């Protein structure tokens, strides 16, 4: 692998491959609660950037569901992080936030979608990645739509693959 760029060393704990230990929990006021599995891949090629791919699947049928990919950058000399993401649903977002210890908190800074994206439309996303003391990674995602205020949509814990 390429030598790690110093600019992203505060996020080196994300690098590698992760898989949900137990199924993640999906929720939203308008949805029947659901469960899913998800694999995360964070890689780097020596640039001041982390590349990522997240692939979620149906627990029982293993059918691919939600997919996201993008890039993570840090503002030099600060703890500010940009999370640039494209989702298979037709949503693209720039999320921004802060890294405090091994906790990365992000919130929508800019958002766009395809003209024919399914309704309801997402208005804002908040997400937190946190490395647990036992080495597991936790992600929590909340969102608001044009029908619902900010509410939790996803909660999941991953373990690192060898
Ligand atoms: C539904 C957004 C990630 C599974 C929805 C809805 C929205 C949405 C707006 C419709 C809610 C409604 O009808 O009121 C997002 C956003 C995500 C995300 C912004 C990422 C930031 C995921 C992931 C999964 C998932 C990782 C894992 C499988 C579902 C399911 C439904 C749903 C099963 C209900 C059926 C459907 O509408 O397709 N999501 N979602 N979502 N989401 Fe997500």
PDB file of C-alpha atoms and ligand atoms in Angstrom:
ATOM      1  CA  UNK A   1       0.000   0.000   0.000  1.00  0.00           C
ATOM      2  CA  UNK A   2       1.055   3.623  -0.583  1.00  0.00           C
ATOM      3  CA  UNK A   3       2.630   5.572   2.283  1.00  0.00           C
ATOM      4  CA  UNK A   4      -0.093   7.237   4.358  1.00  0.00           C
ATOM      5  CA  UNK A   5      -0.412  10.966   3.678  1.00  0.00           C
ATOM      6  CA  UNK A   6       0.058  12.913   6.940  1.00  0.00           C
ATOM      7  CA  UNK A   7      -3.041  15.001   6.222  1.00  0.00           C
ATOM      8  CA  UNK A   8      -5.317  12.024   6.943  1.00  0.00           C
ATOM      9  CA  UNK A   9      -3.335  10.349   9.725  1.00  0.00           C
ATOM     10  CA  UNK A  10      -5.916  11.475  12.375  1.00  0.00           C
ATOM     11  CA  UNK A  11      -8.407   9.217  10.511  1.00  0.00           C
ATOM     12  CA  UNK A  12      -6.110   6.208  10.039  1.00  0.00           C
ATOM     13  CA  UNK A  13      -8.279   4.164  12.440  1.00  0.00           C
ATOM     14  CA  UNK A  14     -10.974   4.036   9.722  1.00  0.00           C
ATOM     15  CA  UNK A  15      -8.746   2.450   7.070  1.00  0.00           C
ATOM     16  CA  UNK A  16      -9.422  -1.146   6.071  1.00  0.00           C
ATOM     17  CA  UNK A  17     -12.437  -3.382   5.659  1.00  0.00           C
ATOM     18  CA  UNK A  18     -15.314  -3.635   8.098  1.00  0.00           C
ATOM     19  CA  UNK A  19     -18.411  -5.827   8.275  1.00  0.00           C
ATOM     20  CA  UNK A  20     -21.490  -5.596  10.481  1.00  0.00           C
ATOM     21  CA  UNK A  21     -21.205  -8.001  13.433  1.00  0.00           C
ATOM     22  CA  UNK A  22     -24.907  -8.159  14.055  1.00  0.00           C
ATOM     23  CA  UNK A  23     -27.497  -6.840  11.634  1.00  0.00           C
ATOM     24  CA  UNK A  24     -27.911  -3.080  11.665  1.00  0.00           C
ATOM     25  CA  UNK A  25     -31.203  -1.544  12.742  1.00  0.00           C
ATOM     26  CA  UNK A  26     -33.159   0.645  10.347  1.00  0.00           C
ATOM     27  CA  UNK A  27     -35.965   2.895  11.487  1.00  0.00           C
ATOM     28  CA  UNK A  28     -37.940   6.011  10.600  1.00  0.00           C
ATOM     29  CA  UNK A  29     -41.423   7.227  11.629  1.00  0.00           C
ATOM     30  CA  UNK A  30     -42.804   6.341   8.174  1.00  0.00           C
ATOM     31  CA  UNK A  31     -41.099   2.914   7.907  1.00  0.00           C
ATOM     32  CA  UNK A  32     -41.546  -0.515   9.424  1.00  0.00           C
ATOM     33  CA  UNK A  33     -38.301  -1.190  11.390  1.00  0.00           C
ATOM     34  CA  UNK A  34     -35.874  -3.282   9.313  1.00  0.00           C
ATOM     35  CA  UNK A  35     -32.526  -5.011   9.656  1.00  0.00           C
ATOM     36  CA  UNK A  36     -29.608  -5.023   7.242  1.00  0.00           C
ATOM     37  CA  UNK A  37     -25.969  -6.016   6.893  1.00  0.00           C
ATOM     38  CA  UNK A  38     -23.261  -3.716   5.590  1.00  0.00           C
ATOM     39  CA  UNK A  39     -19.628  -3.870   4.481  1.00  0.00           C
ATOM     40  CA  UNK A  40     -17.410  -0.772   4.599  1.00  0.00           C
ATOM     41  CA  UNK A  41     -14.137  -0.297   2.717  1.00  0.00           C
ATOM     42  CA  UNK A  42     -11.822   2.631   3.462  1.00  0.00           C
ATOM     43  CA  UNK A  43      -8.643   2.844   1.338  1.00  0.00           C
ATOM     44  CA  UNK A  44      -5.895   5.360   0.573  1.00  0.00           C
ATOM     45  CA  UNK A  45      -3.415   5.764  -2.287  1.00  0.00           C
ATOM     46  CA  UNK A  46      -1.010   8.279  -0.758  1.00  0.00           C
ATOM     47  CA  UNK A  47      -3.254  11.286  -1.451  1.00  0.00           C
ATOM     48  CA  UNK A  48      -4.550  13.443   1.440  1.00  0.00           C
ATOM     49  CA  UNK A  49      -7.858  11.629   0.934  1.00  0.00           C
ATOM     50  CA  UNK A  50      -9.617   8.516   2.182  1.00  0.00           C
ATOM     51  CA  UNK A  51     -11.649   6.680  -0.473  1.00  0.00           C
ATOM     52  CA  UNK A  52     -14.683   4.763   0.752  1.00  0.00           C
ATOM     53  CA  UNK A  53     -17.393   2.335  -0.401  1.00  0.00           C
ATOM     54  CA  UNK A  54     -20.336   1.206   1.756  1.00  0.00           C
ATOM     55  CA  UNK A  55     -22.505  -1.691   0.553  1.00  0.00           C
ATOM     56  CA  UNK A  56     -25.650  -2.665   2.464  1.00  0.00           C
ATOM     57  CA  UNK A  57     -27.624  -5.872   1.893  1.00  0.00           C
ATOM     58  CA  UNK A  58     -30.817  -7.576   2.974  1.00  0.00           C
ATOM     59  CA  UNK A  59     -30.140  -9.785   6.032  1.00  0.00           C
ATOM     60  CA  UNK A  60     -32.023 -12.839   4.717  1.00  0.00           C
ATOM     61  CA  UNK A  61     -31.741 -12.725   0.927  1.00  0.00           C
ATOM     62  CA  UNK A  62     -28.329 -10.936   0.786  1.00  0.00           C
ATOM     63  CA  UNK A  63     -29.829  -8.805  -1.974  1.00  0.00           C
ATOM     64  CA  UNK A  64     -27.842  -5.566  -2.452  1.00  0.00           C
ATOM     65  CA  UNK A  65     -29.706  -2.525  -1.090  1.00  0.00           C
ATOM     66  CA  UNK A  66     -28.269   0.897  -0.283  1.00  0.00           C
ATOM     67  CA  UNK A  67     -24.787   1.754  -1.639  1.00  0.00           C
ATOM     68  CA  UNK A  68     -22.628   4.824  -1.088  1.00  0.00           C
ATOM     69  CA  UNK A  69     -19.149   5.817  -2.159  1.00  0.00           C
ATOM     70  CA  UNK A  70     -16.979   8.879  -1.892  1.00  0.00           C
ATOM     71  CA  UNK A  71     -14.038  10.643  -0.352  1.00  0.00           C
ATOM     72  CA  UNK A  72     -13.016  12.038   3.017  1.00  0.00           C
ATOM     73  CA  UNK A  73     -10.738  15.076   3.325  1.00  0.00           C
ATOM     74  CA  UNK A  74      -9.466  17.088   6.296  1.00  0.00           C
ATOM     75  CA  UNK A  75      -8.860  20.811   6.390  1.00  0.00           C
ATOM     76  CA  UNK A  76      -5.136  21.263   6.991  1.00  0.00           C
ATOM     77  CA  UNK A  77      -4.201  22.160  10.558  1.00  0.00           C
ATOM     78  CA  UNK A  78      -7.738  21.681  11.898  1.00  0.00           C
ATOM     79  CA  UNK A  79     -10.045  18.890  13.024  1.00  0.00           C
ATOM     80  CA  UNK A  80     -12.571  19.767  10.294  1.00  0.00           C
ATOM     81  CA  UNK A  81     -13.594  16.916   8.040  1.00  0.00           C
ATOM     82  CA  UNK A  82     -15.432  16.845   4.708  1.00  0.00           C
ATOM     83  CA  UNK A  83     -17.315  13.679   3.724  1.00  0.00           C
ATOM     84  CA  UNK A  84     -18.181  13.757   0.020  1.00  0.00           C
ATOM     85  CA  UNK A  85     -20.694  11.047  -0.856  1.00  0.00           C
ATOM     86  CA  UNK A  86     -22.769   9.721  -3.769  1.00  0.00           C
ATOM     87  CA  UNK A  87     -25.657   7.374  -2.964  1.00  0.00           C
ATOM     88  CA  UNK A  88     -27.290   4.884  -5.335  1.00  0.00           C
ATOM     89  CA  UNK A  89     -30.668   6.474  -4.607  1.00  0.00           C
ATOM     90  CA  UNK A  90     -29.644   9.513  -6.675  1.00  0.00           C
ATOM     91  CA  UNK A  91     -28.578  11.656  -3.731  1.00  0.00           C
ATOM     92  CA  UNK A  92     -25.200  13.379  -3.564  1.00  0.00           C
ATOM     93  CA  UNK A  93     -23.994  15.212  -0.510  1.00  0.00           C
ATOM     94  CA  UNK A  94     -21.141  17.110   1.011  1.00  0.00           C
ATOM     95  CA  UNK A  95     -21.233  16.491   4.747  1.00  0.00           C
ATOM     96  CA  UNK A  96     -18.925  18.387   7.076  1.00  0.00           C
ATOM     97  CA  UNK A  97     -18.056  18.111  10.721  1.00  0.00           C
ATOM     98  CA  UNK A  98     -15.385  17.480  13.279  1.00  0.00           C
ATOM     99  CA  UNK A  99     -13.113  14.750  14.458  1.00  0.00           C
ATOM    100  CA  UNK A 100     -12.804  14.621  18.247  1.00  0.00           C
ATOM    101  CA  UNK A 101     -10.683  11.692  19.413  1.00  0.00           C
ATOM    102  CA  UNK A 102     -12.009   8.657  17.542  1.00  0.00           C
ATOM    103  CA  UNK A 103     -15.442  10.191  16.989  1.00  0.00           C
ATOM    104  CA  UNK A 104     -16.324  11.731  13.636  1.00  0.00           C
ATOM    105  CA  UNK A 105     -19.564  13.774  13.594  1.00  0.00           C
ATOM    106  CA  UNK A 106     -20.903  14.976  10.233  1.00  0.00           C
ATOM    107  CA  UNK A 107     -23.854  17.016   9.008  1.00  0.00           C
ATOM    108  CA  UNK A 108     -25.098  17.952   5.527  1.00  0.00           C
ATOM    109  CA  UNK A 109     -23.389  21.047   4.106  1.00  0.00           C
ATOM    110  CA  UNK A 110     -24.718  20.695   0.543  1.00  0.00           C
ATOM    111  CA  UNK A 111     -27.115  18.259  -1.078  1.00  0.00           C
ATOM    112  CA  UNK A 112     -28.436  17.531  -4.566  1.00  0.00           C
ATOM    113  CA  UNK A 113     -30.494  14.776  -6.150  1.00  0.00           C
ATOM    114  CA  UNK A 114     -31.588  13.515  -9.539  1.00  0.00           C
ATOM    115  CA  UNK A 115     -34.650  15.306 -10.922  1.00  0.00           C
ATOM    116  CA  UNK A 116     -36.593  12.028 -10.789  1.00  0.00           C
ATOM    117  CA  UNK A 117     -35.475  10.878  -7.280  1.00  0.00           C
ATOM    118  CA  UNK A 118     -38.084   8.981  -5.269  1.00  0.00           C
ATOM    119  CA  UNK A 119     -40.100  10.910  -2.682  1.00  0.00           C
ATOM    120  CA  UNK A 120     -39.957  11.817   0.137  1.00  0.00           C
ATOM    121  CA  UNK A 121     -36.881  13.940  -0.504  1.00  0.00           C
ATOM    122  CA  UNK A 122     -34.027  13.960   2.006  1.00  0.00           C
ATOM    123  CA  UNK A 123     -33.371  17.423   3.420  1.00  0.00           C
ATOM    124  CA  UNK A 124     -30.507  16.846   5.859  1.00  0.00           C
ATOM    125  CA  UNK A 125     -28.352  13.993   7.097  1.00  0.00           C
ATOM    126  CA  UNK A 126     -26.394  13.726  10.354  1.00  0.00           C
ATOM    127  CA  UNK A 127     -24.034  10.851  10.966  1.00  0.00           C
ATOM    128  CA  UNK A 128     -21.542   9.772  13.580  1.00  0.00           C
ATOM    129  CA  UNK A 129     -18.727   7.238  13.214  1.00  0.00           C
ATOM    130  CA  UNK A 130     -17.182   6.200  16.496  1.00  0.00           C
ATOM    131  CA  UNK A 131     -14.417   3.726  17.269  1.00  0.00           C
ATOM    132  CA  UNK A 132     -15.367   1.799  20.432  1.00  0.00           C
ATOM    133  CA  UNK A 133     -12.853   0.830  23.125  1.00  0.00           C
ATOM    134  CA  UNK A 134     -13.213  -2.833  22.017  1.00  0.00           C
ATOM    135  CA  UNK A 135     -12.088  -1.918  18.470  1.00  0.00           C
ATOM    136  CA  UNK A 136     -15.538  -2.098  16.893  1.00  0.00           C
ATOM    137  CA  UNK A 137     -16.830   0.740  14.724  1.00  0.00           C
ATOM    138  CA  UNK A 138     -20.279   2.208  15.208  1.00  0.00           C
ATOM    139  CA  UNK A 139     -22.261   4.312  12.709  1.00  0.00           C
ATOM    140  CA  UNK A 140     -25.473   6.188  13.508  1.00  0.00           C
ATOM    141  CA  UNK A 141     -27.374   8.065  10.788  1.00  0.00           C
ATOM    142  CA  UNK A 142     -30.286  10.460  11.263  1.00  0.00           C
ATOM    143  CA  UNK A 143     -32.101  12.349   8.528  1.00  0.00           C
ATOM    144  CA  UNK A 144     -34.936  14.735   7.869  1.00  0.00           C
ATOM    145  CA  UNK A 145     -37.179  14.597   4.795  1.00  0.00           C
ATOM    146  CA  UNK A 146     -39.777  16.989   3.431  1.00  0.00           C
ATOM    147  CA  UNK A 147     -42.266  14.882   5.458  1.00  0.00           C
ATOM    148  CA  UNK A 148     -40.411  14.143   8.735  1.00  0.00           C
ATOM    149  CA  UNK A 149     -38.138  16.072  11.116  1.00  0.00           C
ATOM    150  CA  UNK A 150     -34.612  14.852  11.955  1.00  0.00           C
ATOM    151  CA  UNK A 151     -34.993  11.269  13.234  1.00  0.00           C
ATOM    152  CA  UNK A 152     -32.690   8.263  13.443  1.00  0.00           C
ATOM    153  CA  UNK A 153     -32.673   6.057  10.308  1.00  0.00           C
ATOM    154  CA  UNK A 154     -29.736   3.699  10.931  1.00  0.00           C
ATOM    155  CA  UNK A 155     -27.656   2.239  13.716  1.00  0.00           C
ATOM    156  CA  UNK A 156     -25.010  -0.419  13.126  1.00  0.00           C
ATOM    157  CA  UNK A 157     -21.761  -1.798  14.562  1.00  0.00           C
ATOM    158  CA  UNK A 158     -18.945  -3.277  12.469  1.00  0.00           C
ATOM    159  CA  UNK A 159     -15.915  -5.373  13.241  1.00  0.00           C
ATOM    160  CA  UNK A 160     -12.661  -5.102  11.344  1.00  0.00           C
ATOM    161  CA  UNK A 161     -11.932  -7.838   8.807  1.00  0.00           C
ATOM    162  CA  UNK A 162      -8.408  -9.264   8.801  1.00  0.00           C
TER     163      UNK A 162
HETATM  164  C1  LIG B   1     -36.044   4.322   3.178  1.00  0.00           C
HETATM  165  C2  LIG B   1     -32.733   7.825   2.958  1.00  0.00           C
HETATM  166  C3  LIG B   1     -29.255   4.635   4.022  1.00  0.00           C
HETATM  167  C4  LIG B   1     -32.542   1.098   3.913  1.00  0.00           C
HETATM  168  C5  LIG B   1     -35.439   5.548   3.043  1.00  0.00           C
HETATM  169  C6  LIG B   1     -36.146   6.776   2.762  1.00  0.00           C
HETATM  170  C7  LIG B   1     -35.218   7.751   2.684  1.00  0.00           C
HETATM  171  C8  LIG B   1     -33.928   7.148   2.934  1.00  0.00           C
HETATM  172  C9  LIG B   1     -35.474   9.230   2.404  1.00  0.00           C
HETATM  173  C10 LIG B   1     -37.673   6.934   2.597  1.00  0.00           C
HETATM  174  C11 LIG B   1     -38.256   7.330   3.938  1.00  0.00           C
HETATM  175  C12 LIG B   1     -39.754   7.516   3.907  1.00  0.00           C
HETATM  176  O1  LIG B   1     -40.439   6.871   3.104  1.00  0.00           O
HETATM  177  O2  LIG B   1     -40.240   8.325   4.722  1.00  0.00           O
HETATM  178  C13 LIG B   1     -31.508   7.267   3.256  1.00  0.00           C
HETATM  179  C14 LIG B   1     -30.267   8.010   3.381  1.00  0.00           C
HETATM  180  C15 LIG B   1     -29.291   7.099   3.681  1.00  0.00           C
HETATM  181  C16 LIG B   1     -29.931   5.802   3.738  1.00  0.00           C
HETATM  182  C17 LIG B   1     -30.121   9.508   3.205  1.00  0.00           C
HETATM  183  C18 LIG B   1     -27.823   7.303   3.940  1.00  0.00           C
HETATM  184  C19 LIG B   1     -27.309   8.404   4.463  1.00  0.00           C
HETATM  185  C20 LIG B   1     -29.836   3.391   4.062  1.00  0.00           C
HETATM  186  C21 LIG B   1     -29.120   2.159   4.300  1.00  0.00           C
HETATM  187  C22 LIG B   1     -30.026   1.175   4.275  1.00  0.00           C
HETATM  188  C23 LIG B   1     -31.336   1.780   4.016  1.00  0.00           C
HETATM  189  C24 LIG B   1     -27.607   2.011   4.544  1.00  0.00           C
HETATM  190  C25 LIG B   1     -29.702  -0.264   4.488  1.00  0.00           C
HETATM  191  C26 LIG B   1     -30.302  -1.252   3.881  1.00  0.00           C
HETATM  192  C27 LIG B   1     -33.767   1.675   3.707  1.00  0.00           C
HETATM  193  C28 LIG B   1     -35.000   0.910   3.593  1.00  0.00           C
HETATM  194  C29 LIG B   1     -36.020   1.828   3.397  1.00  0.00           C
HETATM  195  C30 LIG B   1     -35.383   3.152   3.371  1.00  0.00           C
HETATM  196  C31 LIG B   1     -35.116  -0.611   3.660  1.00  0.00           C
HETATM  197  C32 LIG B   1     -37.526   1.531   3.222  1.00  0.00           C
HETATM  198  C33 LIG B   1     -37.845   1.031   1.877  1.00  0.00           C
HETATM  199  C34 LIG B   1     -37.482   1.997   0.811  1.00  0.00           C
HETATM  200  O3  LIG B   1     -38.013   3.134   0.792  1.00  0.00           O
HETATM  201  O4  LIG B   1     -36.620   1.634  -0.026  1.00  0.00           O
HETATM  202  N1  LIG B   1     -34.103   5.804   3.161  1.00  0.00           N
HETATM  203  N2  LIG B   1     -31.266   5.944   3.486  1.00  0.00           N
HETATM  204  N3  LIG B   1     -31.177   3.125   3.900  1.00  0.00           N
HETATM  205  N4  LIG B   1     -34.034   3.003   3.593  1.00  0.00           N
HETATM  206 FE1  LIG B   1     -32.655   4.488   3.630  1.00  0.00          FE
END
